[in-house]
Short mmCIF file of C-alpha atoms and ligand atoms in Angstrom, two decimals:
data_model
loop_
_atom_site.label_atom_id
_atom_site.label_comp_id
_atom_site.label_asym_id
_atom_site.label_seq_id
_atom_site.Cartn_x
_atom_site.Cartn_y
_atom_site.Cartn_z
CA UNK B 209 -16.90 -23.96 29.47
CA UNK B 210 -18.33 -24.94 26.53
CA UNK B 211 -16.71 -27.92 24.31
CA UNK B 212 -15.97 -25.52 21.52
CA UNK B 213 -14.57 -23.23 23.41
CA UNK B 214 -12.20 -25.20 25.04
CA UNK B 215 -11.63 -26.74 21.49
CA UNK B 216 -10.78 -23.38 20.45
CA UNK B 217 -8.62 -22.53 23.18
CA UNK B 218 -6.68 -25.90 22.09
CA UNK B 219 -6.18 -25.34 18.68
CA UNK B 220 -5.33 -21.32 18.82
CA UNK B 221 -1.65 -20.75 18.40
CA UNK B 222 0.28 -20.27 21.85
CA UNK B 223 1.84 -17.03 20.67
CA UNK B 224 2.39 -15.09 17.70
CA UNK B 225 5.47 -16.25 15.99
CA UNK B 226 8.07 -14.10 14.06
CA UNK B 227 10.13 -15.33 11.67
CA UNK B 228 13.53 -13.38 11.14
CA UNK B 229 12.81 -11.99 7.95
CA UNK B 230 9.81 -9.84 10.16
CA UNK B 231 12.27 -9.46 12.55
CA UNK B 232 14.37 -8.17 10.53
CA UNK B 233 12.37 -5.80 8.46
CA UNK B 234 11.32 -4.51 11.90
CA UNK B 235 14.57 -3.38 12.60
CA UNK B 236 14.94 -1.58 9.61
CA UNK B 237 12.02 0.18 9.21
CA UNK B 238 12.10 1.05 12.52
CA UNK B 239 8.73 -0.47 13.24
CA UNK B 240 8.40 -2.11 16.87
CA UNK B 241 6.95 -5.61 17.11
CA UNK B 242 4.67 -6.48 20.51
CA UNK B 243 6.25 -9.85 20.66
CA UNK B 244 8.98 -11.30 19.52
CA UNK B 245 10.00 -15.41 20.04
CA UNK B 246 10.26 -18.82 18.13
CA UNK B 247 10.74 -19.15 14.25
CA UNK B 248 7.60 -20.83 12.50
CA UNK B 249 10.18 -23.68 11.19
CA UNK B 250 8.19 -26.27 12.15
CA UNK B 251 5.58 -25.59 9.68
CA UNK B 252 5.18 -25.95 6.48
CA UNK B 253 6.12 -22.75 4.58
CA UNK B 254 4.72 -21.61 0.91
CA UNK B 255 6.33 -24.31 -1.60
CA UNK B 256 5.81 -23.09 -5.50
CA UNK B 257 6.33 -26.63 -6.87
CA UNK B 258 3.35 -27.49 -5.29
CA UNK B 259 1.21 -25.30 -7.50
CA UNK B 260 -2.11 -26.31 -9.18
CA UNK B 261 -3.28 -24.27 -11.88
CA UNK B 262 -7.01 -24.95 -12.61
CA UNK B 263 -7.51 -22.96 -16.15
CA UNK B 264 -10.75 -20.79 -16.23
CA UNK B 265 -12.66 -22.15 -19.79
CA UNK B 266 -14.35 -19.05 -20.64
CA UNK B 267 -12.55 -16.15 -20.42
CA UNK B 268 -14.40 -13.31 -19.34
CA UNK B 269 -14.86 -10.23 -22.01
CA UNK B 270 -12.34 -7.36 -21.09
CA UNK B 271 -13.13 -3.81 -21.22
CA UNK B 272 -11.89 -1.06 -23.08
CA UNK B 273 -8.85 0.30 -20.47
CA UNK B 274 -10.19 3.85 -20.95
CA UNK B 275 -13.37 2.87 -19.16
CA UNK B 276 -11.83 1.12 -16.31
CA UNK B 277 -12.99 2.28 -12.70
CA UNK B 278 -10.43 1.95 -10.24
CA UNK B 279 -10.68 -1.44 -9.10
CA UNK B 280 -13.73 -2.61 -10.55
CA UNK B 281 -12.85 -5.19 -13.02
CA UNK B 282 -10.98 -8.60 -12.24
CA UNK B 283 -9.24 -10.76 -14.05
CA UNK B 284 -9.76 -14.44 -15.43
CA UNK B 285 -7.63 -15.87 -12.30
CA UNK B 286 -6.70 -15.81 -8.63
CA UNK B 287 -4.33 -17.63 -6.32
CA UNK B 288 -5.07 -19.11 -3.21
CA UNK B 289 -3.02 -20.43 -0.26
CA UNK B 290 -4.30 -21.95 2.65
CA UNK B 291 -2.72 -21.96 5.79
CA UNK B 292 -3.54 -24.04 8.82
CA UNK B 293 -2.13 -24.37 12.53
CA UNK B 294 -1.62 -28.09 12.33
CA UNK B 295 0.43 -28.39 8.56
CA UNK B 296 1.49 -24.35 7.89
CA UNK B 297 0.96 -23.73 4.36
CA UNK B 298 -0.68 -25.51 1.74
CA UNK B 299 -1.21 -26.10 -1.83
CA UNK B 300 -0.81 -23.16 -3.62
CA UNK B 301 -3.93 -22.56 -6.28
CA UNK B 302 -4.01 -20.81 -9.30
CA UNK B 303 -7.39 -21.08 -10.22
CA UNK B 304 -10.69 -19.20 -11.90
CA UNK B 305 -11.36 -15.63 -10.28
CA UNK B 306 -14.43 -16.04 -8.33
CA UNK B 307 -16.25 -16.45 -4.77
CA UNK B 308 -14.56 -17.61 -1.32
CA UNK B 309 -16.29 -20.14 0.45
CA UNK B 310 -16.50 -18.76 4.09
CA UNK B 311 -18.34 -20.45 7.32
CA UNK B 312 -20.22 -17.19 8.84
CA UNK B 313 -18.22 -18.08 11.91
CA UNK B 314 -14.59 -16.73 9.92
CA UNK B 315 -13.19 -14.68 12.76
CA UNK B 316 -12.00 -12.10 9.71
CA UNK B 317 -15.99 -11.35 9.45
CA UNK B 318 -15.74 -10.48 13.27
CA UNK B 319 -12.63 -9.58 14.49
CA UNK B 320 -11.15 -8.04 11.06
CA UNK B 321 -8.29 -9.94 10.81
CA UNK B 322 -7.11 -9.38 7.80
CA UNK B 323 -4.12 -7.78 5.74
CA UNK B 324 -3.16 -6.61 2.14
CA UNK B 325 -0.92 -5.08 -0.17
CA UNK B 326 -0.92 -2.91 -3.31
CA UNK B 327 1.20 -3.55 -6.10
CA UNK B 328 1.36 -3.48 -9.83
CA UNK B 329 2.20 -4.97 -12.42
CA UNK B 330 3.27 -3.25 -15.99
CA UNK B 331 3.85 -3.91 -19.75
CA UNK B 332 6.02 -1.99 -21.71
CA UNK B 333 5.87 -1.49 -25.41
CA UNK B 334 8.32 -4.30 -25.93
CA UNK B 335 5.85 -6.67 -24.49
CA UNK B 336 8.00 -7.01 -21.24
CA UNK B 337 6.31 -7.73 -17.96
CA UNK B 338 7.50 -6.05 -15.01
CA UNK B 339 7.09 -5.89 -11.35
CA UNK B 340 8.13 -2.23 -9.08
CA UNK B 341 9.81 -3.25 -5.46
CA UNK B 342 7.71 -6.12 -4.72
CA UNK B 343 10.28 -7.52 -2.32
CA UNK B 344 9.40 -3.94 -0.78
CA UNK B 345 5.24 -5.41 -0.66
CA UNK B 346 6.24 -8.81 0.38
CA UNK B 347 8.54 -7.70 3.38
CA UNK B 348 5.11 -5.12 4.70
CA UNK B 349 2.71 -7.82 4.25
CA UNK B 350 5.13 -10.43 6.64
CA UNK B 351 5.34 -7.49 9.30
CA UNK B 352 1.39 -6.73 8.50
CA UNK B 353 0.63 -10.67 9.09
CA UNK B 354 2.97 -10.54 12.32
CA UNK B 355 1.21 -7.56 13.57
CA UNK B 356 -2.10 -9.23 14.20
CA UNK B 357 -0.69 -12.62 14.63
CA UNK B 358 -1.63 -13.67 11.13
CA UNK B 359 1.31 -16.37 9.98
CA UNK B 360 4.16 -15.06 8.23
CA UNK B 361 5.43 -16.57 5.01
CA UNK B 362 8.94 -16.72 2.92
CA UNK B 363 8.06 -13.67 0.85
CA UNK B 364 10.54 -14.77 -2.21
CA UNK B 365 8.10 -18.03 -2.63
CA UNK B 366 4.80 -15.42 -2.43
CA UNK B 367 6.70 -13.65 -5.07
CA UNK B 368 7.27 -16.75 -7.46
CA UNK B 369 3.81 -17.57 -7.17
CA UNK B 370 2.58 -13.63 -8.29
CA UNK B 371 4.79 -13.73 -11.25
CA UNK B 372 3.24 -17.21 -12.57
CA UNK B 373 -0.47 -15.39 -11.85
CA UNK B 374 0.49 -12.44 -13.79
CA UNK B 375 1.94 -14.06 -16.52
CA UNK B 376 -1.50 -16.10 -17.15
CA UNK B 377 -3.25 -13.33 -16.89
CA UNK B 378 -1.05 -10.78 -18.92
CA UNK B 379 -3.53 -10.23 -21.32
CA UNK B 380 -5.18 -8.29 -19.24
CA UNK B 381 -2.35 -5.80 -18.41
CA UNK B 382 -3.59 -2.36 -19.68
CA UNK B 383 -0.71 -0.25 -21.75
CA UNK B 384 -2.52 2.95 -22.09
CA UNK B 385 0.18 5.73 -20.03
CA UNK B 386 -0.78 6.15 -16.44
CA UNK B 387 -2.81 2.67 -16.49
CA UNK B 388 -1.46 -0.78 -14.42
CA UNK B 389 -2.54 -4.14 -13.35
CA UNK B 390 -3.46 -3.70 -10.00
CA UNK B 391 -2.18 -6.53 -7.93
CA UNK B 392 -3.90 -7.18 -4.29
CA UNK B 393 -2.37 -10.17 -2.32
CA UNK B 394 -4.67 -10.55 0.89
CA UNK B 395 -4.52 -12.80 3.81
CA UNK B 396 -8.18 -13.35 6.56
CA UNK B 397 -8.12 -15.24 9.22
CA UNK B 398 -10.91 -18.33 8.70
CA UNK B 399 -10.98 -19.71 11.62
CA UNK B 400 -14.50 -21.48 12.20
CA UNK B 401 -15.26 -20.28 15.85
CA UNK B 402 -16.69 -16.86 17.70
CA UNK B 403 -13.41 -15.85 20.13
CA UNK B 404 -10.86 -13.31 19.75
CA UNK B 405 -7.50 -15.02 19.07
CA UNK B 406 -4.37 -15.94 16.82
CA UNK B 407 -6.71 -18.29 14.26
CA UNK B 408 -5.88 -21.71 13.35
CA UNK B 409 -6.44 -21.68 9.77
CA UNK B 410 -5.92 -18.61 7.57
CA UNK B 411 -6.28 -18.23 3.78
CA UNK B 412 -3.65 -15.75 1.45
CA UNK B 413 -5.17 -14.91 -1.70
CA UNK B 414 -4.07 -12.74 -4.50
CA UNK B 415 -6.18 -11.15 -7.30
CA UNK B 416 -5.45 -8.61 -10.53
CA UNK B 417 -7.44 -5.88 -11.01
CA UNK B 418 -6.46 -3.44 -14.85
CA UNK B 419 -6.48 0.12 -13.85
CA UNK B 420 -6.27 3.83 -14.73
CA UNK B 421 -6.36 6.70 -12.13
CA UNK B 422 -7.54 5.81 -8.69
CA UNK B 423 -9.49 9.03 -8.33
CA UNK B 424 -12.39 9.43 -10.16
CA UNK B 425 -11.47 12.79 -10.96
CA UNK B 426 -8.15 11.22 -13.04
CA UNK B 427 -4.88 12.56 -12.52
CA UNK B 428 -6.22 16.13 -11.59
CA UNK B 429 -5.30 17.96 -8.21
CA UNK B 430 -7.09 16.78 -5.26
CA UNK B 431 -9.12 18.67 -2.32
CA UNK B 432 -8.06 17.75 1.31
CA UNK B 433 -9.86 18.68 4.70
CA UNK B 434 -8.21 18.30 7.68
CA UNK B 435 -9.79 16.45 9.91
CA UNK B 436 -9.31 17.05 13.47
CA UNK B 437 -12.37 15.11 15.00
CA UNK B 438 -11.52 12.05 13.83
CA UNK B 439 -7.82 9.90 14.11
CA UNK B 440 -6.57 7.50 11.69
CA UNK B 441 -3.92 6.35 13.67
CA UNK B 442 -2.12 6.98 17.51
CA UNK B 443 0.97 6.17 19.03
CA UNK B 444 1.30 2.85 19.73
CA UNK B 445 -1.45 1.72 17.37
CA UNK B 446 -1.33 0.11 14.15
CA UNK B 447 -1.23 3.03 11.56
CA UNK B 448 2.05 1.39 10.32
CA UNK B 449 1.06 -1.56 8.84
CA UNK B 450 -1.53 -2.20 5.84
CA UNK B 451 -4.36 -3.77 8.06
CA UNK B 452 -7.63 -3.88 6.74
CA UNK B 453 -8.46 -2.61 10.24
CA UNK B 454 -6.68 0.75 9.54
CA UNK B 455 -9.17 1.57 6.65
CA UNK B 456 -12.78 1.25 7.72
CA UNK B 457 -13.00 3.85 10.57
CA UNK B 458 -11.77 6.61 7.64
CA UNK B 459 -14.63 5.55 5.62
CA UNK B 460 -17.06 7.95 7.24
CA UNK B 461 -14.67 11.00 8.04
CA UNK B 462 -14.42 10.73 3.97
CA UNK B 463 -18.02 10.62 3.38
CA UNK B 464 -18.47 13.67 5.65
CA UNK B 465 -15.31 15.85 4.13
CA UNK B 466 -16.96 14.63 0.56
CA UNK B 467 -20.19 16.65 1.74
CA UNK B 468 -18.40 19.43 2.50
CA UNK B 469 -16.79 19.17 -0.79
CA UNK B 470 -13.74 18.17 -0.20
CA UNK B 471 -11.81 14.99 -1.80
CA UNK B 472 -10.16 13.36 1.04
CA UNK B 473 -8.94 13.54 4.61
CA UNK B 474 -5.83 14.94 5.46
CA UNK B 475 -5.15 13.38 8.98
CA UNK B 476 -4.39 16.07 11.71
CA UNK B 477 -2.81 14.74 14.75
CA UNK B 478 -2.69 15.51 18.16
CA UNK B 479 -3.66 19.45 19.51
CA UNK B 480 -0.75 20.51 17.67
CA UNK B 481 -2.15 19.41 14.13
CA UNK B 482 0.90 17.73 13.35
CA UNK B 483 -0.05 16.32 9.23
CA UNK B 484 0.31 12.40 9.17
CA UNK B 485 -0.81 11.36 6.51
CA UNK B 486 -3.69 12.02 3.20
CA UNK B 487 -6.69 10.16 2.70
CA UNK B 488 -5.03 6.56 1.82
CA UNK B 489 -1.85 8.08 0.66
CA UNK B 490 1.48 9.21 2.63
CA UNK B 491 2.25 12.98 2.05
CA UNK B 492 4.70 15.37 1.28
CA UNK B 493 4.76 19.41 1.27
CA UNK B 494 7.91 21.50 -0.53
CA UNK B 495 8.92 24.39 1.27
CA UNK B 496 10.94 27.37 0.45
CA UNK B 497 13.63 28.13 3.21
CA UNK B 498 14.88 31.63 3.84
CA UNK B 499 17.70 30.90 1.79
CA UNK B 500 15.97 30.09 -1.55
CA UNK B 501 16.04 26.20 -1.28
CA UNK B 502 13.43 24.14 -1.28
CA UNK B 503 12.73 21.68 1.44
CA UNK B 504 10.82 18.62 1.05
CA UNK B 505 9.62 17.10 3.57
CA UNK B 506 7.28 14.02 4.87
CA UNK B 507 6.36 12.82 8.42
CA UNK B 508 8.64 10.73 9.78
CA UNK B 509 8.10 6.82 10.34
CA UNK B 510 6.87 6.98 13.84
CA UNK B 511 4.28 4.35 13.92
CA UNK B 512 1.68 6.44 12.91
CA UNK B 513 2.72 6.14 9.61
CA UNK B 514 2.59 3.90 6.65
CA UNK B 515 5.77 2.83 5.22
CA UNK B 516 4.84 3.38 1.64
CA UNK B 517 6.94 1.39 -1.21
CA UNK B 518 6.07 5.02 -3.38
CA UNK B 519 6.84 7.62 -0.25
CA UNK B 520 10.34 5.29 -0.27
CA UNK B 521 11.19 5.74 -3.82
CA UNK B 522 9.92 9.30 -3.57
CA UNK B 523 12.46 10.12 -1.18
CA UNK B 524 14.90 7.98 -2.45
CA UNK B 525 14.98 9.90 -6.25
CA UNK B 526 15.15 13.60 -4.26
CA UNK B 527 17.60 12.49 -2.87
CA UNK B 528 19.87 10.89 -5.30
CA UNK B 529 19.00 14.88 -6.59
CA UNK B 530 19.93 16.72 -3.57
CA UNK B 531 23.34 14.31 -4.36
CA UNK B 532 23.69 15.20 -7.70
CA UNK B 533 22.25 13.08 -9.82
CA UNK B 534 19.68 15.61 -11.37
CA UNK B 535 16.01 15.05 -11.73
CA UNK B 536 14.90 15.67 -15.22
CA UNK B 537 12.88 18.86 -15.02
CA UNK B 538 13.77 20.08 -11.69
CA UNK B 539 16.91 22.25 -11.45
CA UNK B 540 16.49 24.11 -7.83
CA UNK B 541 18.33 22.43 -5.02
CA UNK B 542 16.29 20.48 -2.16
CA UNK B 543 16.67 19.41 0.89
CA UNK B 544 15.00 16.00 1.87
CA UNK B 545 14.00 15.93 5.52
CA UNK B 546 11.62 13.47 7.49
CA UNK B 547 10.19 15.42 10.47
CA UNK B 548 6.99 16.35 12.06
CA UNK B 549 5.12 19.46 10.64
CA UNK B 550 2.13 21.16 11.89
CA UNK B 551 -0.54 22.51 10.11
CA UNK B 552 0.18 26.17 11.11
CA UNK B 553 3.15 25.83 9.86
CA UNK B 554 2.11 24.92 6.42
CA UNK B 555 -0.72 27.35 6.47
CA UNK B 556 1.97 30.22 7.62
CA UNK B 557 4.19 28.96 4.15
CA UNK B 558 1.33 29.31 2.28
CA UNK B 559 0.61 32.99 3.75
CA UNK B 560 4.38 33.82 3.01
CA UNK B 561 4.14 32.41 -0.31
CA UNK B 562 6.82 29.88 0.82
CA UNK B 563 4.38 27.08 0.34
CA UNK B 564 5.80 25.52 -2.86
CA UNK B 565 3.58 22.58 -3.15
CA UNK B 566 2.06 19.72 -1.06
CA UNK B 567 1.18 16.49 -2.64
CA UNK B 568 0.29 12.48 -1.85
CA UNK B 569 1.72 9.67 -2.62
CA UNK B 570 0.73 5.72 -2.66
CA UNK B 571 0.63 2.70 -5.05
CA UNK B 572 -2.84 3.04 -6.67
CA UNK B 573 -2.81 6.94 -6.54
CA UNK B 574 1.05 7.20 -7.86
CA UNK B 575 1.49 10.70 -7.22
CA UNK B 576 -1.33 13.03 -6.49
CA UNK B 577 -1.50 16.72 -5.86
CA UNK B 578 -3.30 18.46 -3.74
CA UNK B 579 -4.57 22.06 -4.64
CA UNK B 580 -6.46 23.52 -1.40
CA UNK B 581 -7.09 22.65 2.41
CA UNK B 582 -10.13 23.08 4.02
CA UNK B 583 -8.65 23.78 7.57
CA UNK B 584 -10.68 25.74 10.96
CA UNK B 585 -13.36 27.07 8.63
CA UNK B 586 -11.17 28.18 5.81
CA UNK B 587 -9.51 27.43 2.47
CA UNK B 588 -5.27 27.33 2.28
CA UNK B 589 -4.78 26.98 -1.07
CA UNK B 590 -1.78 25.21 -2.41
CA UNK B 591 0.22 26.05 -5.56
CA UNK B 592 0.17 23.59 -8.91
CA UNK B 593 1.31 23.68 -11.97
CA UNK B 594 -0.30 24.19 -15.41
CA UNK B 595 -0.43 20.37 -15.94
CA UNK B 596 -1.77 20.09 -12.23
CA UNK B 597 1.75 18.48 -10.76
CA UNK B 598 4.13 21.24 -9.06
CA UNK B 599 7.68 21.61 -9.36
CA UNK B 600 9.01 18.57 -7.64
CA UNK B 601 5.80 16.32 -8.16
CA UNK B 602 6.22 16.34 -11.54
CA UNK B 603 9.84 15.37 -12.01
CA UNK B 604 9.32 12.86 -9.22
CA UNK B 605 6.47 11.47 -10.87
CA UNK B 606 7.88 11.69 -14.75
CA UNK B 607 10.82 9.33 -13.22
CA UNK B 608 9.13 7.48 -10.87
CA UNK B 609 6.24 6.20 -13.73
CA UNK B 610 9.59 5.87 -16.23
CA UNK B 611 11.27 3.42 -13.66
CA UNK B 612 8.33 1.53 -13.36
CA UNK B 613 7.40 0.99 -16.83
CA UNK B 614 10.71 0.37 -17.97
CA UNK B 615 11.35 3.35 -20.00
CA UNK B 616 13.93 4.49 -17.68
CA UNK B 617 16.15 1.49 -17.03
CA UNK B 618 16.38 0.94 -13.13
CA UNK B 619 16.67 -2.49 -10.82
CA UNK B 620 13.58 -1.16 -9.25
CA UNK B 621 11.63 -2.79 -12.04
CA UNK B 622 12.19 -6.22 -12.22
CA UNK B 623 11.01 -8.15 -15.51
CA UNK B 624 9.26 -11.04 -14.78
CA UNK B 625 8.23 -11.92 -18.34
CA UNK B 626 9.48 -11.63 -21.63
CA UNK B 627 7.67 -11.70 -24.86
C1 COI D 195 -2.57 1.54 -2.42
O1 COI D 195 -2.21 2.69 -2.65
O2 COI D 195 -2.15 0.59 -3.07
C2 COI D 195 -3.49 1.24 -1.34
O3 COI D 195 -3.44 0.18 -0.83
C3 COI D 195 -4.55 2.19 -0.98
C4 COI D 195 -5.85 1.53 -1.25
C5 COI D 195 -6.87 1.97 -0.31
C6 COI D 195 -6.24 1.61 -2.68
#
């Protein structure tokens, strides 16, 4: 055995370790850990008065928001964290945004170890700054970074440290309607050694992207296929949590439904066709029951499944309807259900005229509707509206954007800077 190796072997962790916040978020989301032991209080965890803030000197030129393409333009800052095995967390770096330094050897570049989340950040036209559910991003990214043995964090101290990024940077927070700053916290493995295992040193960054509509197409009605040949995620996988992992075998099913000339996958599962989920976004179809209510209804959280912070307040806001407390715009009564549907069954509404609509959801897409399905060599096509949203999209969506930039007051949006 080579020296290295047996250095490696060493300096790995013993185990992954879970913190109770994971454990806890587990619980509640219904999401099933592998293991499930000691605390990381030993370590050092994320400590905000520890922050440096090195203060880019040129700042770069911004762009007009109306050209923005999704995800394209950065700006003037970026935080850092390192972790390590030995000391837990360390000093916490606001600094220029620009290049990692990386050995070749970073076991992310190998073994894909690494983790995100999408959130954003808005500015209303008081000049407030506001967050949407991140405690909702930085409870995922702790199960995320448990998942693949990645170390966990204290989520509130992650949080601090956003809010101080995104207040240097506010300039850069576009105000046009439908347009964000696009925040991406991250965390890769760096360990400096070939060999599959929890790493001994890790690195969480975060960086701000200004955006408009994540499809290039803007907020227009999408085009899904449903793929059959290929799986985004199985029982007992990973599909659950926002690994980087989870994203890179779609790439090619998209490129293929793209030349077919379709937008995006939607993800068939099993021989039953069950629908799990669209492209990069969770989904949702309205039905009309015999009785002249609509159903909505979205797969349930199974492990296949992504719990979305959007496909949460999505089902939250129908319903608070379904309870009563009306969504502007949408006056029919709905049912909210989470349970399995099969693609015959949507294709069969859609013959009946019982398919009301079917749409996506997801941080950078919002809400996105979906006009036809290319499904076993033929087109279903799905109702929308005049605007493009349907019936419930659009209410959802017209309350959903006016909770998170502020102009309908809710503790969903949480101001983290005043004017
Ligand atoms: C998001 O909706 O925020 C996501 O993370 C999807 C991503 C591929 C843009």
């Amino acid at each position: 055995m080579s020296l290295s190796f047996l250095r490696l072997l060493r300096s790995s962790r013993p185990s992954v370790l879970y913190s109770p916040r994971v454990r806890d978020y587990t619980r509640t989301s219904g999401i099933r850990l592998l293991n499930n032991d000691a605390s990381q209080a030993q370590l050092a965890d994320i400590d905000v008065s520890k922050l440096e803030v090195i203060h880019r000197k040129d700042k770069k030129p911004q762009p007009a928001s109306a050209g923005l393409k999704f995800g394209h333009t950065f700006s003037d800052h970026m935080l850092t964290i390192p972790w390590s095995v030995e000391s837990g967390w360390g000093t916490p770096q606001i600094r220029p945004y620009g290049p990692l330094e990386l050995e070749p050897s970073a076991t992310v570049l190998h073994y894909a170890q690494t983790i995100f989340e999408g959130m954003k950040a808005y500015k209303d036209e008081q000049g407030r700054v506001t967050l949407f559910r991140p405690d909702m991003n930085m409870r995922r990214m702790n199960t995320s970074a448990a998942r693949i043995a990645l170390p966990t964090f204290d989520g509130n101290a992650l949080l601090e440290l956003i809010k101080k990024l995104v207040h240097l940077d506010k300039e850069w927070i576009p105000t046009l309607p439908g347009y964000s700053m696009y925040i991406r916290p991250t965390m890769i493995a760096t360990q400096k050694a070939i060999g599959v295992g929890p790493p001994n040193e890790a690195l969480l960054f975060v960086i701000l992207c200004p955006v408009g509509p994540y499809y290039a197409g803007g907020f227009k009605p999408v085009s899904l296929y449903g793929t059959t040949d290929y799986v985004r995620a199985a029982p007992g996988g990973t599909g659950a949590f926002k690994l980087g992992v989870n994203y890179a075998p779609g790439i090619l099913p998209q490129k293929l439904v793209g030349e077919k000339g379709y937008a995006q996958n939607l993800w068939l599962h099993g021989p039953e066709h069950y629908l799990t989920e669209v492209g990069t976004m969770n989904l949702f179809v309205v039905f009309e029951q015999d009785n002249g209510d609509w159903e909505l209804v979205t797969p349930p959280l199974d492990g296949m499944i992504l719990p979305g912070v959007t496909r949460d307040s999505v089902l939250t806001l129908a319903r608070e309807h379904s309870q009563g407390k009306k969504l502007d715009g949408l006056d029919r009564k709905i049912t909210v259900t989470e349970r399995s549907v099969k693609m015959s069954e949507v294709k069969e509404a859609a013959e009946k005229n019982k398919l009301i609509e079917l749409f996506g959801s997801g941080t950078a897409a919002i809400i996105s509707p979906v006009d036809r399905i290319g499904y076993m060599g033929e087109d279903v096509h799905i109702p929308t509206g005049p605007d493009g949203m349907g019936p419930v999209s659009g209410p959802v969506l017209r309350e959903l954007v006016g909770r998170q930039t502020g102009t309908i007051p809710s503790d969903w949006s949480v101001v983290i800077d005043e004017p």
